[in-house]
């Protein structure tokens, strides 16, 4: 890897490599509530336990918060994005998550944040959850859209019938090599703060950061992935390390988005931020040789 | 229901009924991290999407935060409780949740918060997650306990080998009937704040509160549960309502704990708090006639 | 007042009146720190107890948070605005506030957020605080600016020598008449959320909202201002009320900014948001007949 | 100083010295509001800009938050402590702070948190603020206490007539010498988290931590205090340093309390926590030779 470090940004070596990302199916859900505080509670619950589709039913995160005059019903809201490998997997995850975490949550309502993408490409939302109303639910028109009003104990849960979907890009990433854990964490946090402002993207991991990078395969046959020993600072003496001299800590930031451009913009913002942070020794990206994922984000393109 | 309202607390009618709760299997996990901020991020991620075992893999929540001198490794921490219907279901949920949300999260470590409950009753934790280390993991003794040190990009993920379990009690509850949504929400929030201080219990729903109470069964054969129309204020004219005159909103608080006593103490604290809040018309509890759940929490016992 | 309600926005009556605001002297200070968490702590401390220049030494608030790549030193930051009646009063307040709340605060640095406004119009910042360095302070050039590096226990406090000032506008306002306290508070909170996004303005009161509107004068000779009884819902029977029928609560939002346009834009955003909130009966604004303050913000102009 | 390091706690050298603290006048104010969120806003505003009585009108901070069933009016609340050098200075500061930051803040009420300490020793609270009511205020009895109901735009501001005072102890302190800024900050943050749990004490500085330790006097005649160069890591080569070899950062934690015992308990808790943190080289305390302050907290007593 070190041989690839021909690029420099703000005196920090940037490997001349690329992040490899995958095509997924994504959707956007708008959740509103009586207060900002309840919007935040609902968002945290429904986007929890959704870091990686390898072992979670979806990857989910907050795109942005909405003020009352930006939201569909004049109340505080939040725009959430969720991704899965197939439309059916996404539909199943979204319905169960909204059913368990939003339907149950005081004062919330739930809308599609993606325009109608046609019968074939929409996923059911209220269309499925309405049955909870046990026949007391009623539908209402809202321009060309359909909402369900489902009676619940605090009034009615308003939920849009369908949510559109889009082809998403999942797995954009940056790898930050730092001198030590604290410097690495501060640099990654700085990048996350900047990247959270980029619309049409989410950072699905806890606080936006991953510390358990993995490689494909393992010496245990049952395990498809295992720790990426080449990036573990404590294994330098035991393995064929890819880390530059002096690296004490590596963090990864993973980005999902609704398009190549959105993910690229987020990566560029992150790269520029990280290069200004003290203690950063090198920036690189993760790929699988380019054969598994359709989307290649070359770090070179983010600099020039 | 109204006929049961023979009890009075602080001028608020309390129905002479009981909450019916179930026996489950529970565990307690201690998560620590470099900073309080990262403890909070980890806790929110790992306890997300865990409101009800009906459709989530576990019910999970924060028992309490731990200062550096209360935690096992001198760092800020949090004590989490998780519940499922069987030990094997709990083990599966905990391993996957910790693997996706804690192993991945910067700087965290994970310990059992329950004493060794014997080989038969423990669940695997590090014992399973260690394989991610791809052979580079090492175990270390810690008094009579065993920890795994699993190499990751920011150093090592320290994870205890096993977590003890206990017979838990899930589904303790209070139902708050209020004049309107805002009064009901403030009353429920006040109760939640008080109840969060009771150790050995969690409130698994978003912000501790449920607004979608359900009854067993539905007019749709495929649905096992549906909205509890008798508690929906908007359905008063269409159904056989159980709500006192003037009720505009009902909220439920659900409590899980490690014993009957802990859940009862939480319910008592909540009941006393709710009775002091303006706009509360009646307090009751949910049960299934007493035949499904082993634990009966009589509101009468909480008052006298 | 009711006779002035000839305007309507989203079915809500808007009084055809104006907010009367004053010319003040303002400055903008950029504070950075090692982490976002410390930026927030510093901002809260230095902007506390700064609601009204009637009895505080300054009016202060957060203009906006800055990500690492938006701040002067590549660290998380915040842009603060402070206002007083004169340059000398502002200088005194800023130096004391920065000296007590930023100089003391771990890891912070402090920069001017206003371009050099000329020797006569700048206020001293590091130029005064540097003496704390007891001769060990050193200055350094930063383009055309001068910074002081003042030795402290956690390293050095970097503080810009001077901060520019500008003619500010203080006292833009909206008055929201609502049916009851909870509706009024939610409507005002919604407006505040929208208005906090408007750059070049701050909302100096707690949470952006005032509930103690005052009139000039009092029946007690020593008091220059007292409760505006015409706007107190509980005094309707005892006084010459200006409140529309059914008003149970009134909240005011006060806006300070660096120009007429900035304050006007904030007021317009707030007005539009409030008009979409349930329970709002009327929106008006406060003035003193137009003779005291130079700036008049006519609500009519915000609608048309 | 190093010669005093005869004590050891958890392998960390503790100087055999003492913290020197002063007698002050203190009070405790209970503020309640409609929601926890508004309690927090009010507390932050009223306790802002109150780090040190050297240049602020008071030292103020949060003692603890109160749930609805712990507060005087069944609403969420907070207990605040404020200190000044004399009763008259304290009264002036408290009245102005409550008048500007609590009277103005939506939905709040304000009570004394100290029992009546007799006419001579109470300070006026509502007794002074009531005049804002312009004659419309009314008093009501509350057991043996007197409350004022002052009409404001969102209803009434309820404020107790008098607040008791007590002899306070201000200036208890710990000094933490660490290898570098990040380690020092984490160690100090850990200590603060533990110390915030100790009742009857506050930590008046931003986030509980001071980085600008000062010595008495200065080479500039007009300045009574200046940077404590003996504790500035960057000045080691230029001054007679008191810092142990390898110190890159020092943080101080200052404690105010209502008694010697409360401050001592807080210091002890902090000391024990700090000694468990990585990167801590030495712990000491600040004094003026013992002649200025009445209260001496010997670190030796905290260990043995």
PDB file of N, CA and C in Angstrom, chain A residues 217-225, chain B residues 134:
ATOM      1  N   UNK A 217     -12.976 -13.426   4.253  1.00  0.00           N
ATOM      2  CA  UNK A 217     -12.445 -14.724   4.648  1.00  0.00           C
ATOM      3  C   UNK A 217     -11.814 -14.724   6.015  1.00  0.00           C
ATOM      4  N   UNK A 218     -11.441 -15.919   6.468  1.00  0.00           N
ATOM      5  CA  UNK A 218     -10.935 -16.131   7.822  1.00  0.00           C
ATOM      6  C   UNK A 218     -10.320 -17.509   7.884  1.00  0.00           C
ATOM      7  N   UNK A 219      -9.482 -17.723   8.861  1.00  0.00           N
ATOM      8  CA  UNK A 219      -8.940 -19.078   9.014  1.00  0.00           C
ATOM      9  C   UNK A 219      -9.994 -20.022   9.598  1.00  0.00           C
ATOM     10  N   UNK A 220     -11.111 -19.464  10.071  1.00  0.00           N
ATOM     11  CA  UNK A 220     -12.198 -20.311  10.535  1.00  0.00           C
ATOM     12  C   UNK A 220     -13.189 -20.439   9.390  1.00  0.00           C
ATOM     13  N   UNK A 221     -13.445 -21.640   8.965  1.00  0.00           N
ATOM     14  CA  UNK A 221     -14.213 -21.846   7.733  1.00  0.00           C
ATOM     15  C   UNK A 221     -15.617 -21.243   7.826  1.00  0.00           C
ATOM     16  N   UNK A 222     -16.190 -21.215   9.041  1.00  0.00           N
ATOM     17  CA  UNK A 222     -17.566 -20.721   9.149  1.00  0.00           C
ATOM     18  C   UNK A 222     -17.668 -19.196   9.042  1.00  0.00           C
ATOM     19  N   UNK A 223     -16.539 -18.526   9.126  1.00  0.00           N
ATOM     20  CA  UNK A 223     -16.577 -17.071   9.159  1.00  0.00           C
ATOM     21  C   UNK A 223     -16.203 -16.484   7.798  1.00  0.00           C
ATOM     22  N   UNK A 224     -17.081 -15.684   7.230  1.00  0.00           N
ATOM     23  CA  UNK A 224     -16.838 -15.116   5.898  1.00  0.00           C
ATOM     24  C   UNK A 224     -15.933 -13.895   5.934  1.00  0.00           C
ATOM     25  N   UNK A 225     -15.860 -13.260   7.087  1.00  0.00           N
ATOM     26  CA  UNK A 225     -15.031 -12.064   7.192  1.00  0.00           C
ATOM     27  C   UNK A 225     -14.353 -12.063   8.551  1.00  0.00           C
TER      28      UNK A 225
ATOM     29  N   UNK B 134      -9.521 -13.738  13.954  1.00  0.00           N
ATOM     30  CA  UNK B 134      -8.845 -14.569  12.939  1.00  0.00           C
ATOM     31  C   UNK B 134      -7.575 -15.239  13.480  1.00  0.00           C
TER      32      UNK B 134
END
